[in-house]
Amino acid sequence: MQGWRRWAVGAMLALATALPTAVPAAAQGIAPYELWVVDQADAANGGNKLYIYQGSQLSGNALAGAAEVVDLQASAAGVGDGPGVRPHLLLFNARHTHGVLAAVASGHVLFIRASDRKVTGSVDVGEQAHGAVPSTDDSIALVANQNGKKLARIRTDYANERYTHEAAADLDLGALEDAEHPDNAPICPVMFVDGGRKAYVTVRGGGLYIVDTAATPMRVIRQYGRSEIAPAGCGGVVYGNKVYINSGAPGNSDLYVFDARTDRLTKHLSLTPYGTDGHGMALTGGGRYLWFGNRGNGDNIVVIDTARDEVANVLTDVGAAPDLLDLAPGVLGRFRCEPASTIMCLAPGGTRAFVSLPPPNNLT
């Protein structure tokens, strides 16, 4: 019997889940799924909670029923390194048995068993875990220790609930700072590009590192400076032989296209004329289009034609500050892209898109 299939949306708005069965999905209609939403507020202010909605609750024009609520503070108490502070980015492992949740105001990464919603592991990797991305073979999770300016590796054994920070593998990005890399706080690593063991890692001050994640310590195999890649990228999609990386700040939005086989930058699209502070991305239409959210002064989603890598449309009535995006599954389920647990994937035939909208005084 197969288990639940899950995928992520991102900070605050977190996960959609599909359940595969022995009968083809197309014969049954759209597969069941769940939407997982994380409350980033501190536990003392009533936050640090996970809200889970069934897809059936979201099928109409209004929410039906109440969410299942998981108190992450209580669930993580006494487990590994204990509760984290300010849950930020939630993804799922390749087999969709566990959620992997990074806490951005501490260094904690929580591992949440999907079947019973229990926190079964907690690993503190240092100053600040901005995001933790599971590998496609479920062997490791790569963690952006943002203010520690390090890339960390956690060895993961989901079957036996064992999670170990391999500190000797840490990549000290702060030591690599120079004029082209003035602030090497890692933002969002994209795991296992080209089906291999390399990751694309954006940094806060601008630039990009392509990293061998299997080496100990991990090592840089190619780099780009801020003159080529603008600061603060946090969107990444791997599709076929392409890698899409974004950059977003109050004054800009940019999209970069790389050849996944050679790591060569093949195209740069300035999307600043459409808006600023680009963040979340999602593939739609079986990979035909890439949605790019502007949460700055555009308040829109720019639609990219992936065949030509050009702007095809702009969706304007999407709410204030669209942050991270995901889609409900269609009758064909969810398309497999890398990493399998990415917050930015696609669901062919899906009719629901979920978009997180930060409040005016958002915490992250």
mmCIF file of C-alpha atoms in Angstrom:
data_model
loop_
_atom_site.group_PDB
_atom_site.id
_atom_site.type_symbol
_atom_site.label_atom_id
_atom_site.label_comp_id
_atom_site.label_asym_id
_atom_site.label_seq_id
_atom_site.Cartn_x
_atom_site.Cartn_y
_atom_site.Cartn_z
ATOM 1 C CA MET A 1 0.000 0.000 0.000
ATOM 2 C CA GLN A 2 1.457 3.332 -0.978
ATOM 3 C CA GLY A 3 1.626 6.218 1.459
ATOM 4 C CA TRP A 4 0.605 9.831 1.190
ATOM 5 C CA ARG A 5 2.156 12.002 -1.491
ATOM 6 C CA ARG A 6 2.992 15.514 -0.406
ATOM 7 C CA TRP A 7 4.510 18.732 -1.745
ATOM 8 C CA ALA A 8 5.137 22.207 -0.435
ATOM 9 C CA VAL A 9 3.992 25.747 -0.990
ATOM 10 C CA GLY A 10 6.291 27.555 1.416
ATOM 11 C CA ALA A 11 6.596 29.913 4.344
ATOM 12 C CA MET A 12 3.274 30.279 6.154
ATOM 13 C CA LEU A 13 1.343 28.562 3.344
ATOM 14 C CA ALA A 14 2.909 25.170 3.305
ATOM 15 C CA LEU A 15 1.787 21.892 1.839
ATOM 16 C CA ALA A 16 -0.570 20.195 -0.520
ATOM 17 C CA THR A 17 -0.833 16.418 -0.373
ATOM 18 C CA ALA A 18 -2.001 13.734 -2.781
ATOM 19 C CA LEU A 19 -2.834 10.110 -2.078
ATOM 20 C CA PRO A 20 -1.888 7.645 -4.838
ATOM 21 C CA THR A 21 -3.942 4.490 -5.267
ATOM 22 C CA ALA A 22 -3.760 1.313 -7.289
ATOM 23 C CA VAL A 23 -6.468 2.608 -9.620
ATOM 24 C CA PRO A 24 -5.327 5.178 -12.204
ATOM 25 C CA ALA A 25 -6.063 8.705 -11.000
ATOM 26 C CA ALA A 26 -7.671 9.668 -14.281
ATOM 27 C CA ALA A 27 -10.321 6.995 -13.707
ATOM 28 C CA GLN A 28 -11.144 8.386 -10.289
ATOM 29 C CA GLY A 29 -10.969 12.107 -10.831
ATOM 30 C CA ILE A 30 -8.670 14.374 -8.877
ATOM 31 C CA ALA A 31 -6.697 12.582 -6.166
ATOM 32 C CA PRO A 32 -7.239 13.570 -2.527
ATOM 33 C CA TYR A 33 -4.767 16.074 -1.126
ATOM 34 C CA GLU A 34 -4.109 18.224 1.907
ATOM 35 C CA LEU A 35 -3.017 21.824 2.332
ATOM 36 C CA TRP A 36 -0.592 22.501 5.187
ATOM 37 C CA VAL A 37 -0.318 26.051 6.522
ATOM 38 C CA VAL A 38 2.289 27.165 9.052
ATOM 39 C CA ASP A 39 1.715 29.982 11.550
ATOM 40 C CA GLN A 40 5.088 31.726 11.883
ATOM 41 C CA ALA A 41 4.307 33.656 15.064
ATOM 42 C CA ASP A 42 6.268 32.740 18.174
ATOM 43 C CA ALA A 43 4.707 30.185 20.516
ATOM 44 C CA ALA A 44 4.277 32.829 23.239
ATOM 45 C CA ASN A 45 2.056 34.776 20.843
ATOM 46 C CA GLY A 46 -0.089 31.788 19.942
ATOM 47 C CA GLY A 47 1.897 30.716 16.894
ATOM 48 C CA ASN A 48 4.283 27.862 16.054
ATOM 49 C CA LYS A 49 1.328 25.835 14.828
ATOM 50 C CA LEU A 50 0.540 23.768 11.750
ATOM 51 C CA TYR A 51 -2.929 23.930 10.171
ATOM 52 C CA ILE A 52 -3.993 21.067 7.900
ATOM 53 C CA TYR A 53 -6.928 21.276 5.476
ATOM 54 C CA GLN A 54 -8.358 18.462 3.368
ATOM 55 C CA GLY A 55 -8.662 19.157 -0.329
ATOM 56 C CA SER A 56 -12.396 18.554 -0.103
ATOM 57 C CA GLN A 57 -12.645 21.556 2.229
ATOM 58 C CA LEU A 58 -11.145 23.744 -0.494
ATOM 59 C CA SER A 59 -13.132 22.577 -3.505
ATOM 60 C CA GLY A 60 -15.839 25.225 -3.319
ATOM 61 C CA ASN A 61 -15.784 29.003 -3.377
ATOM 62 C CA ALA A 62 -15.440 29.174 0.404
ATOM 63 C CA LEU A 63 -13.615 27.154 3.049
ATOM 64 C CA ALA A 64 -15.713 24.334 4.480
ATOM 65 C CA GLY A 65 -15.056 23.277 8.065
ATOM 66 C CA ALA A 66 -12.148 23.789 10.424
ATOM 67 C CA ALA A 67 -8.509 22.834 10.085
ATOM 68 C CA GLU A 68 -6.694 20.129 11.998
ATOM 69 C CA VAL A 69 -4.255 21.971 14.252
ATOM 70 C CA VAL A 70 -0.846 20.670 15.328
ATOM 71 C CA ASP A 71 0.971 22.442 18.178
ATOM 72 C CA LEU A 72 4.581 22.274 16.981
ATOM 73 C CA GLN A 73 5.943 23.658 20.251
ATOM 74 C CA ALA A 74 4.399 20.831 22.252
ATOM 75 C CA SER A 75 5.095 18.156 19.645
ATOM 76 C CA ALA A 76 8.810 18.997 19.466
ATOM 77 C CA ALA A 77 9.311 19.219 23.229
ATOM 78 C CA GLY A 78 11.744 16.520 24.342
ATOM 79 C CA VAL A 79 12.527 15.451 20.763
ATOM 80 C CA GLY A 80 16.147 15.816 19.649
ATOM 81 C CA ASP A 81 17.182 19.458 19.986
ATOM 82 C CA GLY A 82 13.635 20.512 20.875
ATOM 83 C CA PRO A 83 11.286 23.148 19.409
ATOM 84 C CA GLY A 84 12.494 25.732 16.940
ATOM 85 C CA VAL A 85 11.637 29.421 16.854
ATOM 86 C CA ARG A 86 9.547 30.876 14.010
ATOM 87 C CA PRO A 87 8.793 28.047 11.537
ATOM 88 C CA HIS A 88 9.539 29.302 8.066
ATOM 89 C CA LEU A 89 9.848 26.864 5.171
ATOM 90 C CA LEU A 90 8.130 23.465 5.051
ATOM 91 C CA LEU A 91 8.925 20.851 2.414
ATOM 92 C CA PHE A 92 8.453 17.099 2.105
ATOM 93 C CA ASN A 93 10.912 14.292 1.515
ATOM 94 C CA ALA A 94 10.849 12.421 -1.804
ATOM 95 C CA ARG A 95 8.667 9.584 -0.500
ATOM 96 C CA HIS A 96 6.339 12.101 1.125
ATOM 97 C CA THR A 97 6.454 10.386 4.504
ATOM 98 C CA HIS A 98 7.864 13.337 6.450
ATOM 99 C CA GLY A 99 7.666 17.098 6.464
ATOM 100 C CA VAL A 100 10.953 18.973 6.831
ATOM 101 C CA LEU A 101 10.461 22.330 8.554
ATOM 102 C CA ALA A 102 13.157 24.980 9.023
ATOM 103 C CA ALA A 103 12.904 27.525 11.857
ATOM 104 C CA VAL A 104 14.209 30.889 10.694
ATOM 105 C CA ALA A 105 14.772 32.517 14.118
ATOM 106 C CA SER A 106 16.800 29.541 15.361
ATOM 107 C CA GLY A 107 18.903 26.843 13.770
ATOM 108 C CA HIS A 108 16.357 24.058 14.157
ATOM 109 C CA VAL A 109 15.100 21.707 11.459
ATOM 110 C CA LEU A 110 12.071 19.637 12.479
ATOM 111 C CA PHE A 111 11.079 16.324 10.896
ATOM 112 C CA ILE A 112 7.314 15.717 11.040
ATOM 113 C CA ARG A 113 5.912 12.245 10.362
ATOM 114 C CA ALA A 114 3.006 12.711 7.996
ATOM 115 C CA SER A 115 0.951 9.716 9.055
ATOM 116 C CA ASP A 116 0.339 10.943 12.611
ATOM 117 C CA ARG A 117 1.644 14.551 12.408
ATOM 118 C CA LYS A 118 4.235 13.923 15.159
ATOM 119 C CA VAL A 119 7.624 15.631 15.307
ATOM 120 C CA THR A 120 10.060 12.707 15.271
ATOM 121 C CA GLY A 121 13.325 14.591 14.900
ATOM 122 C CA SER A 122 14.849 17.991 15.667
ATOM 123 C CA VAL A 123 18.340 19.052 14.605
ATOM 124 C CA ASP A 124 19.931 22.417 15.448
ATOM 125 C CA VAL A 125 22.489 23.316 12.765
ATOM 126 C CA GLY A 126 23.515 26.717 14.148
ATOM 127 C CA GLU A 127 22.408 30.324 14.025
ATOM 128 C CA GLN A 128 19.466 30.369 11.647
ATOM 129 C CA ALA A 129 17.818 27.731 9.434
ATOM 130 C CA HIS A 130 16.176 29.700 6.631
ATOM 131 C CA GLY A 131 15.301 26.600 4.592
ATOM 132 C CA ALA A 132 16.009 22.863 4.547
ATOM 133 C CA VAL A 133 15.684 20.972 1.254
ATOM 134 C CA PRO A 134 15.496 17.141 1.215
ATOM 135 C CA SER A 135 17.394 15.256 -1.482
ATOM 136 C CA THR A 136 15.656 13.192 -4.126
ATOM 137 C CA ASP A 137 17.002 9.936 -2.690
ATOM 138 C CA ASP A 138 15.988 10.821 0.895
ATOM 139 C CA SER A 139 19.581 10.477 2.122
ATOM 140 C CA ILE A 140 20.256 14.070 3.173
ATOM 141 C CA ALA A 141 18.686 17.475 3.734
ATOM 142 C CA LEU A 142 20.617 20.595 2.771
ATOM 143 C CA VAL A 143 20.145 23.523 5.167
ATOM 144 C CA ALA A 144 20.719 27.234 4.544
ATOM 145 C CA ASN A 145 22.149 28.459 7.861
ATOM 146 C CA GLN A 146 21.521 32.052 6.868
ATOM 147 C CA ASN A 147 23.089 34.248 9.534
ATOM 148 C CA GLY A 148 25.719 31.615 10.243
ATOM 149 C CA LYS A 149 26.690 32.005 6.558
ATOM 150 C CA LYS A 150 27.062 28.259 6.205
ATOM 151 C CA LEU A 151 25.545 25.474 4.183
ATOM 152 C CA ALA A 152 24.797 22.486 6.426
ATOM 153 C CA ARG A 153 24.091 18.830 5.670
ATOM 154 C CA ILE A 154 21.815 16.575 7.713
ATOM 155 C CA ARG A 155 22.004 12.812 7.123
ATOM 156 C CA THR A 156 18.404 11.530 7.062
ATOM 157 C CA ASP A 157 17.051 8.044 7.766
ATOM 158 C CA TYR A 158 13.288 8.449 7.674
ATOM 159 C CA ALA A 159 12.511 4.761 8.142
ATOM 160 C CA ASN A 160 14.360 4.671 11.467
ATOM 161 C CA GLU A 161 13.730 8.306 12.424
ATOM 162 C CA ARG A 162 17.453 9.152 12.633
ATOM 163 C CA TYR A 163 18.696 12.614 11.699
ATOM 164 C CA THR A 164 22.299 13.723 12.113
ATOM 165 C CA HIS A 165 23.982 17.042 11.423
ATOM 166 C CA GLU A 166 27.236 16.171 9.672
ATOM 167 C CA ALA A 167 29.108 19.204 10.980
ATOM 168 C CA ALA A 168 32.333 18.261 9.184
ATOM 169 C CA ALA A 169 30.491 18.727 5.882
ATOM 170 C CA ASP A 170 29.505 22.358 6.600
ATOM 171 C CA LEU A 171 30.508 24.757 3.832
ATOM 172 C CA ASP A 172 31.723 28.066 5.281
ATOM 173 C CA LEU A 173 30.332 30.553 2.782
ATOM 174 C CA GLY A 174 31.362 33.509 4.939
ATOM 175 C CA ALA A 175 34.997 32.635 4.288
ATOM 176 C CA LEU A 176 34.377 33.036 0.541
ATOM 177 C CA GLU A 177 33.173 36.646 0.695
ATOM 178 C CA ASP A 178 34.811 39.106 -1.681
ATOM 179 C CA ALA A 179 33.867 42.118 -3.772
ATOM 180 C CA GLU A 180 31.592 40.031 -5.975
ATOM 181 C CA HIS A 181 30.147 38.169 -2.966
ATOM 182 C CA PRO A 182 29.860 40.811 -0.210
ATOM 183 C CA ASP A 183 27.267 39.010 1.943
ATOM 184 C CA ASN A 184 27.268 35.229 1.679
ATOM 185 C CA ALA A 185 24.247 34.439 3.820
ATOM 186 C CA PRO A 186 22.624 31.499 1.967
ATOM 187 C CA ILE A 187 18.951 31.914 1.120
ATOM 188 C CA CYS A 188 17.334 28.922 -0.628
ATOM 189 C CA PRO A 189 19.377 25.948 -1.861
ATOM 190 C CA VAL A 190 18.001 24.014 -4.839
ATOM 191 C CA MET A 191 18.921 20.362 -4.483
ATOM 192 C CA PHE A 192 20.230 17.814 -6.956
ATOM 193 C CA VAL A 193 20.327 19.653 -10.224
ATOM 194 C CA ASP A 194 20.740 17.405 -13.298
ATOM 195 C CA GLY A 195 19.846 14.328 -11.232
ATOM 196 C CA GLY A 196 23.279 14.512 -9.587
ATOM 197 C CA ARG A 197 24.707 15.723 -6.341
ATOM 198 C CA LYS A 198 25.079 19.440 -6.974
ATOM 199 C CA ALA A 199 23.001 22.292 -5.552
ATOM 200 C CA TYR A 200 22.477 25.888 -6.667
ATOM 201 C CA VAL A 201 22.779 28.198 -3.648
ATOM 202 C CA THR A 202 21.735 31.859 -3.780
ATOM 203 C CA VAL A 203 23.198 34.337 -1.296
ATOM 204 C CA ARG A 204 21.848 37.492 0.281
ATOM 205 C CA GLY A 205 24.371 39.970 -1.114
ATOM 206 C CA GLY A 206 24.137 38.708 -4.672
ATOM 207 C CA GLY A 207 25.806 35.913 -6.563
ATOM 208 C CA LEU A 208 25.326 32.174 -6.768
ATOM 209 C CA TYR A 209 27.352 29.123 -5.752
ATOM 210 C CA ILE A 210 27.023 25.696 -7.344
ATOM 211 C CA VAL A 211 28.011 23.167 -4.709
ATOM 212 C CA ASP A 212 29.095 19.528 -4.598
ATOM 213 C CA THR A 213 26.880 18.337 -1.743
ATOM 214 C CA ALA A 214 28.462 14.871 -1.456
ATOM 215 C CA ALA A 215 31.961 16.108 -0.625
ATOM 216 C CA THR A 216 33.102 16.502 2.998
ATOM 217 C CA PRO A 217 33.325 19.367 3.551
ATOM 218 C CA MET A 218 30.981 20.395 0.733
ATOM 219 C CA ARG A 219 32.772 22.370 -1.960
ATOM 220 C CA VAL A 220 32.061 24.998 -4.598
ATOM 221 C CA ILE A 221 32.409 23.759 -8.177
ATOM 222 C CA ARG A 222 31.289 26.955 -9.936
ATOM 223 C CA GLN A 223 30.327 30.460 -8.901
ATOM 224 C CA TYR A 224 28.696 33.629 -10.201
ATOM 225 C CA GLY A 225 29.139 37.085 -8.713
ATOM 226 C CA ARG A 226 26.683 39.883 -7.933
ATOM 227 C CA SER A 227 27.425 41.514 -11.290
ATOM 228 C CA GLU A 228 25.695 38.510 -12.900
ATOM 229 C CA ILE A 229 23.159 37.396 -10.230
ATOM 230 C CA ALA A 230 21.330 40.053 -8.208
ATOM 231 C CA PRO A 231 20.889 39.743 -4.409
ATOM 232 C CA ALA A 232 18.437 37.686 -2.385
ATOM 233 C CA GLY A 233 17.251 34.971 -4.737
ATOM 234 C CA CYS A 234 14.817 32.502 -3.187
ATOM 235 C CA GLY A 235 13.001 30.879 -6.084
ATOM 236 C CA GLY A 236 14.321 27.822 -7.881
ATOM 237 C CA VAL A 237 12.856 25.342 -10.343
ATOM 238 C CA VAL A 238 14.591 22.509 -12.145
ATOM 239 C CA TYR A 239 12.755 21.442 -15.272
ATOM 240 C CA GLY A 240 14.311 19.198 -17.896
ATOM 241 C CA ASN A 241 17.745 20.553 -18.714
ATOM 242 C CA LYS A 242 16.965 23.995 -17.340
ATOM 243 C CA VAL A 243 17.417 25.578 -13.950
ATOM 244 C CA TYR A 244 15.358 28.696 -13.194
ATOM 245 C CA ILE A 245 16.649 30.913 -10.383
ATOM 246 C CA ASN A 246 15.119 34.211 -9.339
ATOM 247 C CA SER A 247 16.203 37.294 -7.451
ATOM 248 C CA GLY A 248 13.981 39.698 -5.600
ATOM 249 C CA ALA A 249 14.540 42.839 -3.529
ATOM 250 C CA PRO A 250 12.554 46.045 -2.941
ATOM 251 C CA GLY A 251 14.024 47.510 -6.113
ATOM 252 C CA ASN A 252 14.142 44.576 -8.512
ATOM 253 C CA SER A 253 12.836 41.246 -9.805
ATOM 254 C CA ASP A 254 14.993 39.067 -12.029
ATOM 255 C CA LEU A 255 14.856 35.601 -13.553
ATOM 256 C CA TYR A 256 17.916 33.596 -14.630
ATOM 257 C CA VAL A 257 17.978 30.491 -16.813
ATOM 258 C CA PHE A 258 20.843 27.985 -16.575
ATOM 259 C CA ASP A 259 21.795 24.862 -18.484
ATOM 260 C CA ALA A 260 21.541 22.131 -15.831
ATOM 261 C CA ARG A 261 24.181 20.022 -17.567
ATOM 262 C CA THR A 262 26.908 22.660 -17.834
ATOM 263 C CA ASP A 263 25.757 25.190 -15.197
ATOM 264 C CA ARG A 264 26.110 27.923 -17.816
ATOM 265 C CA LEU A 265 23.900 31.002 -17.508
ATOM 266 C CA THR A 266 21.967 31.105 -20.776
ATOM 267 C CA LYS A 267 19.443 33.911 -20.236
ATOM 268 C CA HIS A 268 18.593 36.782 -17.904
ATOM 269 C CA LEU A 269 15.124 38.341 -17.840
ATOM 270 C CA SER A 270 14.636 41.597 -15.971
ATOM 271 C CA LEU A 271 11.073 41.476 -14.621
ATOM 272 C CA THR A 272 11.375 44.748 -12.685
ATOM 273 C CA PRO A 273 9.083 46.564 -15.160
ATOM 274 C CA TYR A 274 6.290 44.253 -13.934
ATOM 275 C CA GLY A 275 7.037 44.502 -10.200
ATOM 276 C CA THR A 276 9.643 44.021 -7.507
ATOM 277 C CA ASP A 277 10.675 41.602 -4.761
ATOM 278 C CA GLY A 278 10.136 38.435 -6.787
ATOM 279 C CA HIS A 279 9.932 35.367 -4.570
ATOM 280 C CA GLY A 280 7.828 32.272 -5.255
ATOM 281 C CA MET A 281 7.688 30.386 -8.554
ATOM 282 C CA ALA A 282 5.599 27.455 -9.779
ATOM 283 C CA LEU A 283 5.444 25.500 -13.035
ATOM 284 C CA THR A 284 1.982 25.109 -14.558
ATOM 285 C CA GLY A 285 0.405 23.563 -17.635
ATOM 286 C CA GLY A 286 2.634 20.499 -17.590
ATOM 287 C CA GLY A 287 5.703 22.730 -17.530
ATOM 288 C CA ARG A 288 4.521 24.946 -20.379
ATOM 289 C CA TYR A 289 4.476 28.013 -18.140
ATOM 290 C CA LEU A 290 6.347 29.320 -15.117
ATOM 291 C CA TRP A 291 4.493 31.543 -12.667
ATOM 292 C CA PHE A 292 6.643 34.191 -10.935
ATOM 293 C CA GLY A 293 5.205 36.077 -7.946
ATOM 294 C CA ASN A 294 6.065 39.739 -7.284
ATOM 295 C CA ARG A 295 5.361 40.600 -3.661
ATOM 296 C CA GLY A 296 6.749 44.159 -3.881
ATOM 297 C CA ASN A 297 5.149 46.989 -5.816
ATOM 298 C CA GLY A 298 3.639 44.792 -8.522
ATOM 299 C CA ASP A 299 1.312 42.557 -6.496
ATOM 300 C CA ASN A 300 1.095 40.244 -9.482
ATOM 301 C CA ILE A 301 2.178 36.950 -11.013
ATOM 302 C CA VAL A 302 4.243 37.131 -14.187
ATOM 303 C CA VAL A 303 3.681 34.174 -16.539
ATOM 304 C CA ILE A 304 6.764 32.944 -18.399
ATOM 305 C CA ASP A 305 6.542 30.838 -21.559
ATOM 306 C CA THR A 306 9.155 28.141 -20.858
ATOM 307 C CA ALA A 307 9.510 27.201 -24.528
ATOM 308 C CA ARG A 308 10.811 30.685 -25.336
ATOM 309 C CA ASP A 309 11.702 31.884 -21.824
ATOM 310 C CA GLU A 310 9.800 35.110 -22.400
ATOM 311 C CA VAL A 311 6.932 36.887 -20.638
ATOM 312 C CA ALA A 312 3.589 35.594 -21.904
ATOM 313 C CA ASN A 313 1.120 37.254 -19.524
ATOM 314 C CA VAL A 314 0.654 38.994 -16.182
ATOM 315 C CA LEU A 315 -1.991 37.947 -13.616
ATOM 316 C CA THR A 316 -3.005 41.021 -11.650
ATOM 317 C CA ASP A 317 -5.942 40.149 -9.396
ATOM 318 C CA VAL A 318 -4.059 37.835 -7.034
ATOM 319 C CA GLY A 319 -4.105 39.719 -3.723
ATOM 320 C CA ALA A 320 -1.482 41.812 -1.971
ATOM 321 C CA ALA A 321 2.150 40.679 -1.982
ATOM 322 C CA PRO A 322 1.901 37.161 -3.483
ATOM 323 C CA ASP A 323 4.711 35.286 -1.785
ATOM 324 C CA LEU A 324 4.988 31.530 -2.414
ATOM 325 C CA LEU A 325 2.822 29.428 -4.720
ATOM 326 C CA ASP A 326 1.639 25.863 -5.198
ATOM 327 C CA LEU A 327 -1.072 24.017 -7.109
ATOM 328 C CA ALA A 328 -3.567 21.333 -6.180
ATOM 329 C CA PRO A 329 -3.154 18.055 -8.099
ATOM 330 C CA GLY A 330 -5.019 17.411 -11.324
ATOM 331 C CA VAL A 331 -6.324 14.078 -12.579
ATOM 332 C CA LEU A 332 -2.797 13.083 -13.594
ATOM 333 C CA GLY A 333 -1.407 13.768 -10.150
ATOM 334 C CA ARG A 334 1.745 15.801 -9.777
ATOM 335 C CA PHE A 335 4.548 16.096 -12.296
ATOM 336 C CA ARG A 336 7.898 14.880 -10.984
ATOM 337 C CA CYS A 337 10.511 17.612 -11.009
ATOM 338 C CA GLU A 338 13.657 18.116 -8.986
ATOM 339 C CA PRO A 339 13.874 18.372 -6.112
ATOM 340 C CA ALA A 340 10.826 16.157 -5.642
ATOM 341 C CA SER A 341 10.004 18.070 -2.483
ATOM 342 C CA THR A 342 10.403 21.519 -3.968
ATOM 343 C CA ILE A 343 7.939 24.242 -3.094
ATOM 344 C CA MET A 344 7.898 25.133 -6.766
ATOM 345 C CA CYS A 345 6.683 22.242 -8.879
ATOM 346 C CA LEU A 346 3.580 21.610 -10.979
ATOM 347 C CA ALA A 347 0.327 19.683 -11.100
ATOM 348 C CA PRO A 348 -0.997 19.088 -14.631
ATOM 349 C CA GLY A 349 -4.727 19.565 -14.759
ATOM 350 C CA GLY A 350 -4.890 21.208 -11.349
ATOM 351 C CA THR A 351 -7.598 23.826 -10.944
ATOM 352 C CA ARG A 352 -6.580 25.384 -7.612
ATOM 353 C CA ALA A 353 -3.536 27.561 -6.970
ATOM 354 C CA PHE A 354 -2.603 28.428 -3.392
ATOM 355 C CA VAL A 355 -0.719 31.657 -2.730
ATOM 356 C CA SER A 356 0.613 32.872 0.611
ATOM 357 C CA LEU A 357 0.040 36.592 1.263
ATOM 358 C CA PRO A 358 2.267 38.174 3.951
ATOM 359 C CA PRO A 359 0.596 40.706 6.267
ATOM 360 C CA PRO A 360 1.771 44.344 6.403
ATOM 361 C CA ASN A 361 4.069 43.628 9.374
ATOM 362 C CA ASN A 362 5.181 40.150 8.412
ATOM 363 C CA LEU A 363 7.810 38.393 10.530
ATOM 364 C CA THR A 364 9.960 37.204 7.612
#
